């Protein structure tokens, strides 16, 4: 993912977080417990999508191409 695309994704998810915060405030103001629970779940879900975008951990391109990133270790390579 390019730098500009990453920024656009991050801005979009931050806007979703702002919306979720307003939903939570509205639910508290109206006293609707079901609405509050749904809003909090929505807020937490949005945070789960933001975490990979702001993480400092970079994925090395070579490991990604080989399928060795995220614990997909295939063991030692053997030449045939």
JSON list of C-alpha atoms in Angstrom, two decimals:
[
{"chain": "A", "resi": 1, "resn": "UNK", "atom": "CA", "xyz": [0.00, 0.00, 0.00]},
{"chain": "A", "resi": 2, "resn": "UNK", "atom": "CA", "xyz": [1.40, 3.37, -1.03]},
{"chain": "A", "resi": 3, "resn": "UNK", "atom": "CA", "xyz": [1.91, 6.24, 1.37]},
{"chain": "A", "resi": 4, "resn": "UNK", "atom": "CA", "xyz": [-0.95, 8.33, -0.05]},
{"chain": "A", "resi": 5, "resn": "UNK", "atom": "CA", "xyz": [-3.34, 5.38, -0.04]},
{"chain": "A", "resi": 6, "resn": "UNK", "atom": "CA", "xyz": [-2.40, 4.62, 3.56]},
{"chain": "A", "resi": 7, "resn": "UNK", "atom": "CA", "xyz": [-3.13, 8.24, 4.56]},
{"chain": "A", "resi": 8, "resn": "UNK", "atom": "CA", "xyz": [-6.53, 8.14, 2.84]},
{"chain": "A", "resi": 9, "resn": "UNK", "atom": "CA", "xyz": [-7.39, 4.90, 4.65]},
{"chain": "A", "resi": 10, "resn": "UNK", "atom": "CA", "xyz": [-6.31, 6.38, 7.97]},
{"chain": "A", "resi": 11, "resn": "UNK", "atom": "CA", "xyz": [-8.36, 9.56, 7.45]},
{"chain": "A", "resi": 12, "resn": "UNK", "atom": "CA", "xyz": [-11.42, 7.50, 6.56]},
{"chain": "A", "resi": 13, "resn": "UNK", "atom": "CA", "xyz": [-11.13, 5.33, 9.66]},
{"chain": "A", "resi": 14, "resn": "UNK", "atom": "CA", "xyz": [-10.55, 8.37, 11.89]},
{"chain": "A", "resi": 15, "resn": "UNK", "atom": "CA", "xyz": [-13.77, 9.86, 10.51]},
{"chain": "A", "resi": 16, "resn": "UNK", "atom": "CA", "xyz": [-15.55, 6.60, 11.34]},
{"chain": "A", "resi": 17, "resn": "UNK", "atom": "CA", "xyz": [-14.16, 6.88, 14.89]},
{"chain": "A", "resi": 18, "resn": "UNK", "atom": "CA", "xyz": [-15.50, 10.43, 15.16]},
{"chain": "A", "resi": 19, "resn": "UNK", "atom": "CA", "xyz": [-18.92, 9.21, 14.01]},
{"chain": "A", "resi": 20, "resn": "UNK", "atom": "CA", "xyz": [-18.81, 6.38, 16.54]},
{"chain": "A", "resi": 21, "resn": "UNK", "atom": "CA", "xyz": [-17.99, 8.87, 19.31]},
{"chain": "A", "resi": 22, "resn": "UNK", "atom": "CA", "xyz": [-21.03, 10.94, 18.34]},
{"chain": "A", "resi": 23, "resn": "UNK", "atom": "CA", "xyz": [-23.18, 7.79, 18.28]},
{"chain": "A", "resi": 24, "resn": "UNK", "atom": "CA", "xyz": [-21.98, 6.96, 21.80]},
{"chain": "A", "resi": 25, "resn": "UNK", "atom": "CA", "xyz": [-22.74, 10.50, 23.00]},
{"chain": "A", "resi": 26, "resn": "UNK", "atom": "CA", "xyz": [-26.20, 10.36, 21.44]},
{"chain": "A", "resi": 27, "resn": "UNK", "atom": "CA", "xyz": [-26.90, 6.97, 23.02]},
{"chain": "A", "resi": 28, "resn": "UNK", "atom": "CA", "xyz": [-25.86, 8.24, 26.45]},
{"chain": "A", "resi": 29, "resn": "UNK", "atom": "CA", "xyz": [-27.99, 11.35, 26.02]},
{"chain": "A", "resi": 30, "resn": "UNK", "atom": "CA", "xyz": [-31.07, 9.36, 24.98]},
{"chain": "A", "resi": 31, "resn": "UNK", "atom": "CA", "xyz": [-30.51, 6.64, 27.58]},
{"chain": "A", "resi": 32, "resn": "UNK", "atom": "CA", "xyz": [-30.86, 3.81, 25.05]},
{"chain": "A", "resi": 33, "resn": "UNK", "atom": "CA", "xyz": [-28.73, 0.92, 26.31]},
{"chain": "A", "resi": 34, "resn": "UNK", "atom": "CA", "xyz": [-28.93, -1.16, 23.11]},
{"chain": "A", "resi": 35, "resn": "UNK", "atom": "CA", "xyz": [-27.86, 1.84, 21.03]},
{"chain": "A", "resi": 36, "resn": "UNK", "atom": "CA", "xyz": [-24.98, 2.48, 23.44]},
{"chain": "A", "resi": 37, "resn": "UNK", "atom": "CA", "xyz": [-23.75, -1.12, 23.27]},
{"chain": "A", "resi": 38, "resn": "UNK", "atom": "CA", "xyz": [-23.90, -1.13, 19.46]},
{"chain": "A", "resi": 39, "resn": "UNK", "atom": "CA", "xyz": [-22.07, 2.19, 19.29]},
{"chain": "A", "resi": 40, "resn": "UNK", "atom": "CA", "xyz": [-19.30, 1.00, 21.58]},
{"chain": "A", "resi": 41, "resn": "UNK", "atom": "CA", "xyz": [-18.88, -2.19, 19.52]},
{"chain": "A", "resi": 42, "resn": "UNK", "atom": "CA", "xyz": [-18.71, -0.06, 16.36]},
{"chain": "A", "resi": 43, "resn": "UNK", "atom": "CA", "xyz": [-16.06, 2.18, 17.98]},
{"chain": "A", "resi": 44, "resn": "UNK", "atom": "CA", "xyz": [-13.92, -0.80, 19.02]},
{"chain": "A", "resi": 45, "resn": "UNK", "atom": "CA", "xyz": [-14.26, -2.36, 15.56]},
{"chain": "A", "resi": 46, "resn": "UNK", "atom": "CA", "xyz": [-13.05, 0.88, 13.95]},
{"chain": "A", "resi": 47, "resn": "UNK", "atom": "CA", "xyz": [-10.05, 0.94, 16.29]},
{"chain": "A", "resi": 48, "resn": "UNK", "atom": "CA", "xyz": [-9.18, -2.61, 15.23]},
{"chain": "A", "resi": 49, "resn": "UNK", "atom": "CA", "xyz": [-8.91, -1.39, 11.63]},
{"chain": "A", "resi": 50, "resn": "UNK", "atom": "CA", "xyz": [-6.82, 1.67, 12.58]},
{"chain": "A", "resi": 51, "resn": "UNK", "atom": "CA", "xyz": [-4.18, -0.29, 14.53]},
{"chain": "A", "resi": 52, "resn": "UNK", "atom": "CA", "xyz": [-2.46, -1.85, 11.46]},
{"chain": "A", "resi": 53, "resn": "UNK", "atom": "CA", "xyz": [-2.38, 1.54, 9.74]},
{"chain": "A", "resi": 54, "resn": "UNK", "atom": "CA", "xyz": [-0.56, 3.29, 12.59]},
{"chain": "A", "resi": 55, "resn": "UNK", "atom": "CA", "xyz": [1.66, 0.37, 13.56]},
{"chain": "A", "resi": 56, "resn": "UNK", "atom": "CA", "xyz": [5.37, 1.08, 13.21]},
{"chain": "A", "resi": 57, "resn": "UNK", "atom": "CA", "xyz": [6.05, -2.51, 12.21]},
{"chain": "A", "resi": 58, "resn": "UNK", "atom": "CA", "xyz": [6.86, -2.63, 8.50]},
{"chain": "A", "resi": 59, "resn": "UNK", "atom": "CA", "xyz": [6.42, -5.68, 6.33]},
{"chain": "A", "resi": 60, "resn": "UNK", "atom": "CA", "xyz": [9.59, -6.48, 4.42]},
{"chain": "A", "resi": 61, "resn": "UNK", "atom": "CA", "xyz": [8.79, -6.83, 0.71]},
{"chain": "A", "resi": 62, "resn": "UNK", "atom": "CA", "xyz": [10.99, -9.88, 0.21]},
{"chain": "A", "resi": 63, "resn": "UNK", "atom": "CA", "xyz": [9.29, -11.82, 3.01]},
{"chain": "A", "resi": 64, "resn": "UNK", "atom": "CA", "xyz": [5.85, -10.85, 1.76]},
{"chain": "A", "resi": 65, "resn": "UNK", "atom": "CA", "xyz": [6.59, -12.14, -1.73]},
{"chain": "A", "resi": 66, "resn": "UNK", "atom": "CA", "xyz": [7.88, -15.43, -0.39]},
{"chain": "A", "resi": 67, "resn": "UNK", "atom": "CA", "xyz": [4.86, -15.89, 1.86]},
{"chain": "A", "resi": 68, "resn": "UNK", "atom": "CA", "xyz": [7.09, -15.97, 4.93]},
{"chain": "A", "resi": 69, "resn": "UNK", "atom": "CA", "xyz": [5.53, -13.00, 6.69]},
{"chain": "A", "resi": 70, "resn": "UNK", "atom": "CA", "xyz": [3.10, -13.38, 9.64]},
{"chain": "A", "resi": 71, "resn": "UNK", "atom": "CA", "xyz": [4.40, -16.75, 10.75]},
{"chain": "A", "resi": 72, "resn": "UNK", "atom": "CA", "xyz": [4.01, -18.61, 7.49]},
{"chain": "A", "resi": 73, "resn": "UNK", "atom": "CA", "xyz": [7.44, -20.16, 7.80]},
{"chain": "A", "resi": 74, "resn": "UNK", "atom": "CA", "xyz": [7.79, -23.00, 5.33]},
{"chain": "A", "resi": 75, "resn": "UNK", "atom": "CA", "xyz": [11.05, -24.27, 6.80]},
{"chain": "A", "resi": 76, "resn": "UNK", "atom": "CA", "xyz": [14.46, -24.33, 5.15]},
{"chain": "A", "resi": 77, "resn": "UNK", "atom": "CA", "xyz": [14.65, -23.97, 1.41]},
{"chain": "A", "resi": 78, "resn": "UNK", "atom": "CA", "xyz": [15.93, -26.91, -0.55]},
{"chain": "A", "resi": 79, "resn": "UNK", "atom": "CA", "xyz": [17.24, -26.72, -4.06]},
{"chain": "A", "resi": 80, "resn": "UNK", "atom": "CA", "xyz": [16.16, -29.43, -6.48]}
]
